[in-house]
PDB file of C-alpha atoms in Angstrom:
ATOM      1  CA  MET A  39      48.965  61.564 134.340  1.00 43.00           C
ATOM      2  CA  GLY A  40      48.804  60.713 130.647  1.00 46.00           C
ATOM      3  CA  ASN A  41      51.582  59.108 128.650  1.00 55.00           C
ATOM      4  CA  ALA A  42      54.305  61.400 129.941  1.00 77.00           C
ATOM      5  CA  GLY A  43      57.073  58.832 129.663  1.00 95.00           C
ATOM      6  CA  ILE A  44      59.375  56.657 131.724  1.00 98.00           C
ATOM      7  CA  VAL A  45      63.047  57.057 132.619  1.00 98.00           C
ATOM      8  CA  ILE A  46      65.236  54.147 133.721  1.00 98.00           C
ATOM      9  CA  CYS A  47      68.475  55.001 135.499  1.00 98.00           C
ATOM     10  CA  GLY A  48      70.705  51.980 135.946  1.00 97.00           C
ATOM     11  CA  SER A  49      72.862  49.200 134.629  1.00 96.00           C
ATOM     12  CA  LEU A  50      73.564  47.617 131.263  1.00 97.00           C
ATOM     13  CA  ASN A  51      75.327  44.227 131.126  1.00 95.00           C
ATOM     14  CA  MET A  52      76.031  41.548 128.582  1.00 94.00           C
ATOM     15  CA  ASP A  53      74.712  38.306 130.099  1.00 89.00           C
ATOM     16  CA  PHE A  54      76.612  35.052 129.595  1.00 91.00           C
ATOM     17  CA  VAL A  55      73.942  32.423 130.253  1.00 88.00           C
ATOM     18  CA  VAL A  56      74.398  28.661 130.579  1.00 93.00           C
ATOM     19  CA  SER A  57      71.730  26.063 131.345  1.00 92.00           C
ATOM     20  CA  VAL A  58      72.513  23.414 133.998  1.00 94.00           C
ATOM     21  CA  ALA A  59      70.599  20.434 135.337  1.00 93.00           C
ATOM     22  CA  GLN A  60      71.216  21.689 138.883  1.00 92.00           C
ATOM     23  CA  LEU A  61      72.931  24.769 140.286  1.00 93.00           C
ATOM     24  CA  PRO A  62      76.394  23.954 141.688  1.00 91.00           C
ATOM     25  CA  ALA A  63      77.052  23.774 145.421  1.00 90.00           C
ATOM     26  CA  HIS A  64      80.085  25.504 146.938  1.00 91.00           C
ATOM     27  CA  GLY A  65      83.242  24.119 145.339  1.00 93.00           C
ATOM     28  CA  GLU A  66      81.307  21.958 142.883  1.00 94.00           C
ATOM     29  CA  THR A  67      81.785  21.893 139.106  1.00 95.00           C
ATOM     30  CA  VAL A  68      78.805  20.958 136.945  1.00 93.00           C
ATOM     31  CA  LEU A  69      78.468  20.493 133.203  1.00 94.00           C
ATOM     32  CA  GLY A  70      76.327  23.031 131.385  1.00 94.00           C
ATOM     33  CA  ARG A  71      74.663  23.288 128.014  1.00 90.00           C
ATOM     34  CA  ASP A  72      72.965  25.818 125.712  1.00 89.00           C
ATOM     35  CA  PHE A  73      75.340  28.761 126.217  1.00 93.00           C
ATOM     36  CA  GLN A  74      74.044  32.161 125.064  1.00 88.00           C
ATOM     37  CA  MET A  75      75.129  35.814 125.151  1.00 91.00           C
ATOM     38  CA  ILE A  76      72.028  37.899 125.883  1.00 87.00           C
ATOM     39  CA  PRO A  77      71.640  41.660 126.547  1.00 92.00           C
ATOM     40  CA  GLY A  78      70.935  42.258 130.239  1.00 90.00           C
ATOM     41  CA  GLY A  79      71.601  44.413 133.294  1.00 91.00           C
ATOM     42  CA  LYS A  80      68.743  45.223 135.649  1.00 94.00           C
ATOM     43  CA  GLY A  81      68.354  48.758 134.327  1.00 97.00           C
ATOM     44  CA  ALA A  82      68.460  47.744 130.679  1.00 97.00           C
ATOM     45  CA  ASN A  83      66.117  44.813 131.358  1.00 95.00           C
ATOM     46  CA  GLN A  84      63.549  47.190 132.815  1.00 97.00           C
ATOM     47  CA  ALA A  85      64.003  49.640 129.951  1.00 98.00           C
ATOM     48  CA  SER A  86      63.668  46.966 127.276  1.00 97.00           C
ATOM     49  CA  ALA A  87      60.541  45.510 128.885  1.00 97.00           C
ATOM     50  CA  ALA A  88      59.007  48.965 129.272  1.00 97.00           C
ATOM     51  CA  GLY A  89      59.765  49.755 125.629  1.00 96.00           C
ATOM     52  CA  ARG A  90      57.786  46.706 124.552  1.00 95.00           C
ATOM     53  CA  LEU A  91      54.885  47.395 126.895  1.00 96.00           C
ATOM     54  CA  VAL A  92      54.213  51.121 126.467  1.00 95.00           C
ATOM     55  CA  ALA A  93      51.469  52.498 124.292  1.00 90.00           C
ATOM     56  CA  GLU A  94      52.490  54.149 121.041  1.00 87.00           C
ATOM     57  CA  GLY A  95      53.765  57.653 121.630  1.00 87.00           C
ATOM     58  CA  THR A  96      55.061  57.027 125.160  1.00 92.00           C
ATOM     59  CA  ARG A  97      58.770  57.731 125.481  1.00 95.00           C
ATOM     60  CA  VAL A  98      61.091  55.369 127.362  1.00 98.00           C
ATOM     61  CA  ARG A  99      64.582  56.759 128.083  1.00 98.00           C
ATOM     62  CA  MET A 100      67.619  54.958 129.499  1.00 98.00           C
ATOM     63  CA  ILE A 101      70.369  56.585 131.586  1.00 98.00           C
ATOM     64  CA  GLY A 102      73.496  54.477 131.978  1.00 98.00           C
ATOM     65  CA  ARG A 103      77.048  53.769 130.948  1.00 98.00           C
ATOM     66  CA  VAL A 104      78.807  51.190 128.773  1.00 98.00           C
ATOM     67  CA  GLY A 105      82.390  50.655 127.638  1.00 97.00           C
ATOM     68  CA  HIS A 106      84.006  51.467 124.305  1.00 96.00           C
ATOM     69  CA  ASP A 107      83.611  47.878 123.108  1.00 96.00           C
ATOM     70  CA  MET A 108      81.389  45.668 120.997  1.00 95.00           C
ATOM     71  CA  PHE A 109      79.272  44.656 124.000  1.00 96.00           C
ATOM     72  CA  GLY A 110      78.341  48.279 124.679  1.00 97.00           C
ATOM     73  CA  ASP A 111      77.394  48.876 121.060  1.00 96.00           C
ATOM     74  CA  HIS A 112      75.308  45.702 121.029  1.00 96.00           C
ATOM     75  CA  LEU A 113      73.467  46.651 124.225  1.00 97.00           C
ATOM     76  CA  LYS A 114      72.547  50.097 122.911  1.00 97.00           C
ATOM     77  CA  ALA A 115      71.358  48.631 119.618  1.00 97.00           C
ATOM     78  CA  SER A 116      69.243  46.068 121.445  1.00 96.00           C
ATOM     79  CA  LEU A 117      67.537  48.753 123.540  1.00 97.00           C
ATOM     80  CA  SER A 118      66.919  50.898 120.470  1.00 97.00           C
ATOM     81  CA  ALA A 119      65.265  47.908 118.806  1.00 96.00           C
ATOM     82  CA  SER A 120      62.861  47.749 121.770  1.00 95.00           C
ATOM     83  CA  GLY A 121      61.914  51.394 121.269  1.00 96.00           C
ATOM     84  CA  VAL A 122      64.155  52.838 123.998  1.00 97.00           C
ATOM     85  CA  ASP A 123      65.875  56.222 123.636  1.00 97.00           C
ATOM     86  CA  VAL A 124      69.571  55.583 124.425  1.00 98.00           C
ATOM     87  CA  SER A 125      70.862  59.122 123.898  1.00 97.00           C
ATOM     88  CA  ALA A 126      71.668  59.308 127.645  1.00 97.00           C
ATOM     89  CA  VAL A 127      73.672  56.049 127.632  1.00 97.00           C
ATOM     90  CA  ASN A 128      77.266  57.299 127.659  1.00 96.00           C
ATOM     91  CA  HIS A 129      80.596  55.544 127.123  1.00 96.00           C
ATOM     92  CA  SER A 130      83.130  55.115 129.918  1.00 95.00           C
ATOM     93  CA  ARG A 131      86.695  56.095 129.129  1.00 91.00           C
ATOM     94  CA  SER A 132      88.188  53.743 131.705  1.00 94.00           C
ATOM     95  CA  GLN A 133      85.928  50.707 132.156  1.00 97.00           C
ATOM     96  CA  PRO A 134      84.604  47.939 129.901  1.00 98.00           C
ATOM     97  CA  THR A 135      80.918  47.168 129.528  1.00 98.00           C
ATOM     98  CA  GLY A 136      79.501  45.269 132.499  1.00 97.00           C
ATOM     99  CA  VAL A 137      78.953  41.524 132.235  1.00 95.00           C
ATOM    100  CA  ALA A 138      76.906  38.982 134.187  1.00 88.00           C
ATOM    101  CA  LEU A 139      77.585  35.253 134.508  1.00 91.00           C
ATOM    102  CA  ILE A 140      74.284  33.398 134.885  1.00 87.00           C
ATOM    103  CA  ALA A 141      73.570  29.715 135.524  1.00 92.00           C
ATOM    104  CA  VAL A 142      69.956  28.589 135.084  1.00 86.00           C
ATOM    105  CA  GLU A 143      68.710  25.188 136.261  1.00 90.00           C
ATOM    106  CA  ALA A 144      65.802  23.160 134.917  1.00 81.00           C
ATOM    107  CA  SER A 145      63.372  24.530 137.533  1.00 80.00           C
ATOM    108  CA  GLY A 146      63.957  28.089 136.306  1.00 74.00           C
ATOM    109  CA  GLN A 147      65.962  29.183 139.356  1.00 81.00           C
ATOM    110  CA  ASN A 148      69.286  30.900 138.759  1.00 82.00           C
ATOM    111  CA  THR A 149      72.517  32.231 140.221  1.00 87.00           C
ATOM    112  CA  ILE A 150      74.073  35.453 138.944  1.00 83.00           C
ATOM    113  CA  VAL A 151      77.552  36.972 139.332  1.00 88.00           C
ATOM    114  CA  VAL A 152      78.047  40.513 137.989  1.00 85.00           C
ATOM    115  CA  ALA A 153      81.259  42.286 136.988  1.00 94.00           C
ATOM    116  CA  SER A 154      79.960  45.863 136.946  1.00 95.00           C
ATOM    117  CA  GLY A 155      82.570  47.577 134.768  1.00 97.00           C
ATOM    118  CA  ALA A 156      81.244  50.824 133.284  1.00 98.00           C
ATOM    119  CA  ASN A 157      78.101  50.673 135.425  1.00 97.00           C
ATOM    120  CA  MET A 158      80.162  51.804 138.403  1.00 97.00           C
ATOM    121  CA  ASP A 159      81.681  54.681 136.417  1.00 96.00           C
ATOM    122  CA  MET A 160      78.658  56.889 137.114  1.00 95.00           C
ATOM    123  CA  PRO A 161      79.719  59.429 139.756  1.00 94.00           C
ATOM    124  CA  ALA A 162      77.159  61.425 141.699  1.00 94.00           C
ATOM    125  CA  ALA A 163      78.751  64.553 140.236  1.00 92.00           C
ATOM    126  CA  ASP A 164      77.199  63.593 136.886  1.00 91.00           C
ATOM    127  CA  VAL A 165      73.639  63.516 138.223  1.00 95.00           C
ATOM    128  CA  GLU A 166      72.826  67.160 137.453  1.00 95.00           C
ATOM    129  CA  ALA A 167      73.228  66.347 133.762  1.00 93.00           C
ATOM    130  CA  MET A 168      70.387  63.837 134.148  1.00 95.00           C
ATOM    131  CA  ARG A 169      67.849  66.542 134.972  1.00 96.00           C
ATOM    132  CA  ARG A 170      67.013  67.201 131.318  1.00 96.00           C
ATOM    133  CA  VAL A 171      66.263  63.478 130.889  1.00 96.00           C
ATOM    134  CA  PHE A 172      63.935  63.318 133.899  1.00 97.00           C
ATOM    135  CA  ARG A 173      62.153  66.547 133.039  1.00 95.00           C
ATOM    136  CA  GLY A 174      58.728  65.990 131.508  1.00 93.00           C
ATOM    137  CA  SER A 175      58.493  62.277 132.348  1.00 96.00           C
ATOM    138  CA  SER A 176      56.163  60.722 134.903  1.00 97.00           C
ATOM    139  CA  VAL A 177      57.892  57.618 136.343  1.00 98.00           C
ATOM    140  CA  ALA A 178      61.543  56.820 137.098  1.00 98.00           C
ATOM    141  CA  LEU A 179      62.935  53.337 137.746  1.00 98.00           C
ATOM    142  CA  PHE A 180      66.095  52.646 139.757  1.00 98.00           C
ATOM    143  CA  GLN A 181      68.103  49.623 140.917  1.00 97.00           C
ATOM    144  CA  LEU A 182      71.375  49.092 142.819  1.00 97.00           C
ATOM    145  CA  GLU A 183      73.874  48.012 140.145  1.00 95.00           C
ATOM    146  CA  THR A 184      75.330  51.528 139.939  1.00 97.00           C
ATOM    147  CA  PRO A 185      77.043  53.543 142.722  1.00 97.00           C
ATOM    148  CA  LEU A 186      74.757  53.955 145.720  1.00 97.00           C
ATOM    149  CA  GLU A 187      75.599  57.649 146.116  1.00 97.00           C
ATOM    150  CA  THR A 188      74.555  58.209 142.501  1.00 97.00           C
ATOM    151  CA  VAL A 189      71.303  56.286 142.992  1.00 98.00           C
ATOM    152  CA  GLY A 190      70.446  58.438 145.999  1.00 98.00           C
ATOM    153  CA  ALA A 191      71.201  61.693 144.205  1.00 97.00           C
ATOM    154  CA  ALA A 192      69.249  60.641 141.104  1.00 98.00           C
ATOM    155  CA  LEU A 193      66.262  59.565 143.216  1.00 98.00           C
ATOM    156  CA  ALA A 194      66.197  62.995 144.856  1.00 97.00           C
ATOM    157  CA  MET A 195      66.423  64.743 141.483  1.00 97.00           C
ATOM    158  CA  ALA A 196      63.609  62.675 139.995  1.00 98.00           C
ATOM    159  CA  ARG A 197      61.472  63.587 143.010  1.00 96.00           C
ATOM    160  CA  GLU A 198      62.303  67.281 142.471  1.00 96.00           C
ATOM    161  CA  GLU A 199      61.102  66.950 138.880  1.00 97.00           C
ATOM    162  CA  GLY A 200      57.801  65.437 140.044  1.00 97.00           C
ATOM    163  CA  LEU A 201      58.336  61.844 138.899  1.00 98.00           C
ATOM    164  CA  ILE A 202      57.061  58.760 140.731  1.00 98.00           C
ATOM    165  CA  THR A 203      60.221  56.984 141.932  1.00 98.00           C
ATOM    166  CA  ILE A 204      60.355  53.179 141.949  1.00 98.00           C
ATOM    167  CA  LEU A 205      63.358  51.416 143.498  1.00 98.00           C
ATOM    168  CA  ASP A 206      64.179  47.752 143.038  1.00 98.00           C
ATOM    169  CA  PRO A 207      66.684  47.226 145.918  1.00 98.00           C
ATOM    170  CA  ALA A 208      68.782  44.660 144.069  1.00 94.00           C
ATOM    171  CA  PRO A 209      71.388  43.411 144.418  1.00 90.00           C
ATOM    172  CA  ALA A 210      70.647  43.416 148.145  1.00 91.00           C
ATOM    173  CA  GLN A 211      72.650  45.812 150.298  1.00 93.00           C
ATOM    174  CA  PRO A 212      72.031  48.062 153.324  1.00 95.00           C
ATOM    175  CA  LEU A 213      70.134  51.262 152.546  1.00 97.00           C
ATOM    176  CA  SER A 214      69.788  54.380 154.670  1.00 97.00           C
ATOM    177  CA  ASP A 215      66.452  55.768 155.767  1.00 96.00           C
ATOM    178  CA  ASP A 216      67.382  59.012 153.987  1.00 97.00           C
ATOM    179  CA  LEU A 217      67.637  57.196 150.661  1.00 98.00           C
ATOM    180  CA  LEU A 218      64.445  55.199 151.266  1.00 98.00           C
ATOM    181  CA  ALA A 219      62.599  58.436 152.029  1.00 97.00           C
ATOM    182  CA  GLN A 220      63.137  59.422 148.369  1.00 98.00           C
ATOM    183  CA  VAL A 221      61.307  56.294 147.173  1.00 98.00           C
ATOM    184  CA  ASP A 222      57.632  56.313 146.269  1.00 98.00           C
ATOM    185  CA  ILE A 223      57.423  52.565 145.633  1.00 98.00           C
ATOM    186  CA  LEU A 224      59.939  50.031 146.969  1.00 98.00           C
ATOM    187  CA  THR A 225      59.828  46.627 145.227  1.00 98.00           C
ATOM    188  CA  PRO A 226      62.044  44.054 146.993  1.00 97.00           C
ATOM    189  CA  ASN A 227      61.818  40.305 146.634  1.00 95.00           C
ATOM    190  CA  GLU A 228      61.748  38.149 149.750  1.00 95.00           C
ATOM    191  CA  MET A 229      65.526  37.959 150.283  1.00 94.00           C
ATOM    192  CA  GLU A 230      65.991  41.683 149.673  1.00 96.00           C
ATOM    193  CA  ALA A 231      63.145  42.598 152.022  1.00 97.00           C
ATOM    194  CA  LEU A 232      64.536  40.470 154.830  1.00 96.00           C
ATOM    195  CA  GLY A 233      68.039  41.794 154.204  1.00 95.00           C
ATOM    196  CA  LEU A 234      66.877  45.410 154.496  1.00 96.00           C
ATOM    197  CA  LEU A 235      65.557  44.505 157.946  1.00 95.00           C
ATOM    198  CA  SER A 236      68.780  42.646 158.877  1.00 94.00           C
ATOM    199  CA  ARG A 237      67.040  39.289 158.911  1.00 91.00           C
ATOM    200  CA  THR A 238      67.706  35.976 157.234  1.00 86.00           C
ATOM    201  CA  GLY A 239      65.379  33.565 155.475  1.00 79.00           C
ATOM    202  CA  ARG A 240      64.129  32.737 152.010  1.00 77.00           C
ATOM    203  CA  ARG A 241      60.472  32.085 151.137  1.00 86.00           C
ATOM    204  CA  LEU A 242      57.644  34.072 152.733  1.00 93.00           C
ATOM    205  CA  THR A 243      53.945  33.292 152.663  1.00 92.00           C
ATOM    206  CA  PRO A 244      51.604  36.210 151.872  1.00 94.00           C
ATOM    207  CA  ASP A 245      50.618  36.308 155.559  1.00 94.00           C
ATOM    208  CA  GLU A 246      54.276  36.506 156.597  1.00 95.00           C
ATOM    209  CA  ALA A 247      54.921  39.173 153.975  1.00 96.00           C
ATOM    210  CA  ALA A 248      52.355  41.584 155.446  1.00 96.00           C
ATOM    211  CA  PRO A 249      54.276  42.663 158.582  1.00 96.00           C
ATOM    212  CA  ILE A 250      57.594  42.678 156.675  1.00 97.00           C
ATOM    213  CA  ALA A 251      56.153  45.045 154.071  1.00 97.00           C
ATOM    214  CA  GLU A 252      54.781  47.339 156.786  1.00 97.00           C
ATOM    215  CA  GLU A 253      58.148  47.463 158.547  1.00 97.00           C
ATOM    216  CA  LEU A 254      59.840  48.424 155.315  1.00 98.00           C
ATOM    217  CA  ARG A 255      57.270  51.132 154.593  1.00 97.00           C
ATOM    218  CA  ALA A 256      57.893  52.584 158.049  1.00 97.00           C
ATOM    219  CA  ARG A 257      61.503  53.220 156.999  1.00 97.00           C
ATOM    220  CA  GLY A 258      60.468  55.815 154.428  1.00 97.00           C
ATOM    221  CA  PRO A 259      58.912  54.570 151.163  1.00 98.00           C
ATOM    222  CA  LYS A 260      55.337  55.657 150.524  1.00 98.00           C
ATOM    223  CA  ARG A 261      54.425  52.194 149.258  1.00 98.00           C
ATOM    224  CA  VAL A 262      56.004  48.743 149.342  1.00 98.00           C
ATOM    225  CA  ILE A 263      55.395  45.894 146.926  1.00 98.00           C
ATOM    226  CA  LEU A 264      57.005  42.721 148.231  1.00 98.00           C
ATOM    227  CA  LYS A 265      57.542  40.334 145.318  1.00 97.00           C
ATOM    228  CA  LEU A 266      56.825  36.698 146.206  1.00 94.00           C
ATOM    229  CA  GLY A 267      57.804  34.807 143.058  1.00 90.00           C
ATOM    230  CA  ASP A 268      55.130  32.369 141.944  1.00 89.00           C
ATOM    231  CA  GLN A 269      52.940  33.568 144.828  1.00 93.00           C
ATOM    232  CA  GLY A 270      52.553  36.997 143.235  1.00 93.00           C
ATOM    233  CA  CYS A 271      53.166  39.986 145.491  1.00 96.00           C
ATOM    234  CA  PHE A 272      51.979  41.773 148.625  1.00 98.00           C
ATOM    235  CA  ALA A 273      51.425  45.540 148.472  1.00 98.00           C
ATOM    236  CA  THR A 274      50.804  48.170 151.134  1.00 97.00           C
ATOM    237  CA  ASP A 275      50.569  51.948 151.350  1.00 94.00           C
ATOM    238  CA  GLY A 276      50.014  52.066 155.103  1.00 90.00           C
ATOM    239  CA  ILE A 277      46.246  52.396 154.707  1.00 93.00           C
ATOM    240  CA  THR A 278      45.285  49.490 152.482  1.00 94.00           C
ATOM    241  CA  ALA A 279      47.162  46.226 151.993  1.00 96.00           C
ATOM    242  CA  ALA A 280      46.509  43.293 149.703  1.00 96.00           C
ATOM    243  CA  HIS A 281      47.949  40.096 148.311  1.00 97.00           C
ATOM    244  CA  TYR A 282      47.964  39.883 144.517  1.00 96.00           C
ATOM    245  CA  PRO A 283      48.229  36.198 143.507  1.00 94.00           C
ATOM    246  CA  GLY A 284      50.570  35.235 140.706  1.00 88.00           C
ATOM    247  CA  PHE A 285      49.445  33.713 137.416  1.00 89.00           C
ATOM    248  CA  SER A 286      49.756  29.952 137.017  1.00 82.00           C
ATOM    249  CA  VAL A 287      52.422  29.308 134.355  1.00 88.00           C
ATOM    250  CA  LYS A 288      55.163  26.773 133.629  1.00 86.00           C
ATOM    251  CA  ALA A 289      58.392  28.552 134.578  1.00 81.00           C
ATOM    252  CA  VAL A 290      61.570  27.795 132.653  1.00 80.00           C
ATOM    253  CA  ASP A 291      63.771  30.781 133.602  1.00 77.00           C
ATOM    254  CA  ALA A 292      63.208  33.370 136.340  1.00 76.00           C
ATOM    255  CA  THR A 293      65.958  35.685 135.034  1.00 74.00           C
ATOM    256  CA  ALA A 294      64.662  39.292 134.831  1.00 81.00           C
ATOM    257  CA  ALA A 295      61.156  38.412 136.057  1.00 91.00           C
ATOM    258  CA  GLY A 296      61.477  41.076 138.745  1.00 94.00           C
ATOM    259  CA  ASP A 297      62.736  43.591 136.189  1.00 96.00           C
ATOM    260  CA  THR A 298      59.770  42.848 133.934  1.00 96.00           C
ATOM    261  CA  PHE A 299      57.434  43.273 136.906  1.00 97.00           C
ATOM    262  CA  ASN A 300      58.860  46.732 137.599  1.00 98.00           C
ATOM    263  CA  ALA A 301      58.567  47.699 133.940  1.00 97.00           C
ATOM    264  CA  GLY A 302      54.918  46.654 133.872  1.00 97.00           C
ATOM    265  CA  LEU A 303      54.247  48.611 137.057  1.00 98.00           C
ATOM    266  CA  ALA A 304      55.903  51.738 135.653  1.00 98.00           C
ATOM    267  CA  VAL A 305      54.038  51.487 132.361  1.00 97.00           C
ATOM    268  CA  GLY A 306      50.695  51.115 134.125  1.00 96.00           C
ATOM    269  CA  LEU A 307      51.320  54.099 136.384  1.00 97.00           C
ATOM    270  CA  SER A 308      52.611  56.252 133.503  1.00 96.00           C
ATOM    271  CA  GLU A 309      49.327  55.618 131.693  1.00 94.00           C
ATOM    272  CA  GLY A 310      47.258  56.679 134.687  1.00 94.00           C
ATOM    273  CA  LEU A 311      46.160  53.231 135.851  1.00 95.00           C
ATOM    274  CA  SER A 312      45.278  52.789 139.506  1.00 95.00           C
ATOM    275  CA  PHE A 313      47.876  51.232 141.802  1.00 96.00           C
ATOM    276  CA  HIS A 314      45.747  48.061 141.823  1.00 95.00           C
ATOM    277  CA  ASP A 315      45.539  47.790 138.036  1.00 95.00           C
ATOM    278  CA  ALA A 316      49.215  48.654 137.554  1.00 96.00           C
ATOM    279  CA  ILE A 317      50.155  45.765 139.855  1.00 96.00           C
ATOM    280  CA  ARG A 318      47.943  43.410 137.858  1.00 95.00           C
ATOM    281  CA  MET A 319      49.743  44.492 134.687  1.00 96.00           C
ATOM    282  CA  ALA A 320      53.109  43.950 136.394  1.00 96.00           C
ATOM    283  CA  ASN A 321      52.127  40.461 137.597  1.00 95.00           C
ATOM    284  CA  ALA A 322      50.943  39.484 134.123  1.00 95.00           C
ATOM    285  CA  ALA A 323      54.125  40.725 132.440  1.00 95.00           C
ATOM    286  CA  ALA A 324      56.353  38.895 134.940  1.00 94.00           C
ATOM    287  CA  ALA A 325      54.355  35.675 134.569  1.00 92.00           C
ATOM    288  CA  ILE A 326      54.866  35.645 130.813  1.00 93.00           C
ATOM    289  CA  SER A 327      58.589  36.389 131.167  1.00 92.00           C
ATOM    290  CA  VAL A 328      59.335  33.278 133.271  1.00 90.00           C
ATOM    291  CA  THR A 329      57.988  31.025 130.511  1.00 89.00           C
ATOM    292  CA  ARG A 330      60.914  32.084 128.283  1.00 86.00           C
ATOM    293  CA  ARG A 331      64.673  32.008 128.583  1.00 79.00           C
ATOM    294  CA  GLY A 332      66.887  35.045 128.853  1.00 73.00           C
ATOM    295  CA  ALA A 333      66.610  38.531 130.291  1.00 75.00           C
ATOM    296  CA  GLN A 334      65.486  41.083 127.719  1.00 84.00           C
ATOM    297  CA  SER A 335      64.538  38.324 125.294  1.00 82.00           C
ATOM    298  CA  SER A 336      61.860  37.089 127.707  1.00 84.00           C
ATOM    299  CA  ALA A 337      59.932  40.358 127.998  1.00 89.00           C
ATOM    300  CA  PRO A 338      56.371  40.176 126.609  1.00 91.00           C
ATOM    301  CA  SER A 339      54.547  42.461 124.213  1.00 93.00           C
ATOM    302  CA  ARG A 340      51.650  44.626 125.345  1.00 94.00           C
ATOM    303  CA  ALA A 341      49.248  42.458 123.335  1.00 94.00           C
ATOM    304  CA  GLU A 342      50.344  39.359 125.262  1.00 94.00           C
ATOM    305  CA  VAL A 343      49.830  41.090 128.604  1.00 94.00           C
ATOM    306  CA  ASN A 344      46.425  42.410 127.540  1.00 93.00           C
ATOM    307  CA  THR A 345      45.364  38.881 126.602  1.00 92.00           C
ATOM    308  CA  ILE A 346      46.103  37.582 130.103  1.00 89.00           C
ATOM    309  CA  LEU A 347      44.432  40.544 131.768  1.00 91.00           C
ATOM    310  CA  ALA A 348      41.348  40.163 129.598  1.00 88.00           C
ATOM    311  CA  GLY A 349      40.851  36.733 131.154  1.00 79.00           C
ATOM    312  CA  LEU A 350      40.512  38.343 134.595  1.00 70.00           C
ATOM    313  CA  ASN A 351      37.648  40.629 133.585  1.00 58.00           C
TER     314      ASN A 351
END
């Protein structure tokens, strides 16, 4: 496939992050510490991570929307600093830049509340203008922090242009089989996977993940990678299935680990790696990201990922 490039269509948020000893229960107030404003948004997180991971000469392009405010300017500048082309990040005339309120406890677990703002000012009618951005690239990444109708239309267009489509179905919400049929690789975490099947629960073992992944694949995606946190992931294409163990690291913040995983996967596939090797790259990138605080600030360099992978060979 060569280094034909990656397109990320999705959200940009300014993250307001506070560390807490323990996440609050319903109705509870807790004292926090170490407040930071950090560039985020699932789409921008994936774009920033991909920009740091790609080989020289590979183009990473972001499609999204921000407000006419200092947060929007800061987010675009941050992506540019990571090597991302932001020429397709437009400004909303009616909405402010999206923000996310994030609490992170000592274990690395977090809670996130998003005020979408300009991210939801992306009507499906604007999708045709995205065609020039998709054209000539090899992989497209999507999430669900922009209007669902727009996500579906953009997925279909990316498919028309011959790109591999990767959907991170987060934040969790019901998805139609028609939309899932436009997805080459679906990458839910445990809660999102169970939610797509109208089930409840939290942690899954790799053995429990196997039938869940197969049920999801039967709904339309060509492949499913079910992300299992520190347990790695389980992947299936309907013919072969395997558990890919996670790397043993000391986690301090799980924010954007899934986004970094998807970026690593996209980078590997854009460079012609096998599905197996692209997943190993994704696992390594995500493992490094949880050892650092923040969203985009936690994404690793390619050299760091290569160092971990070299230890497996």
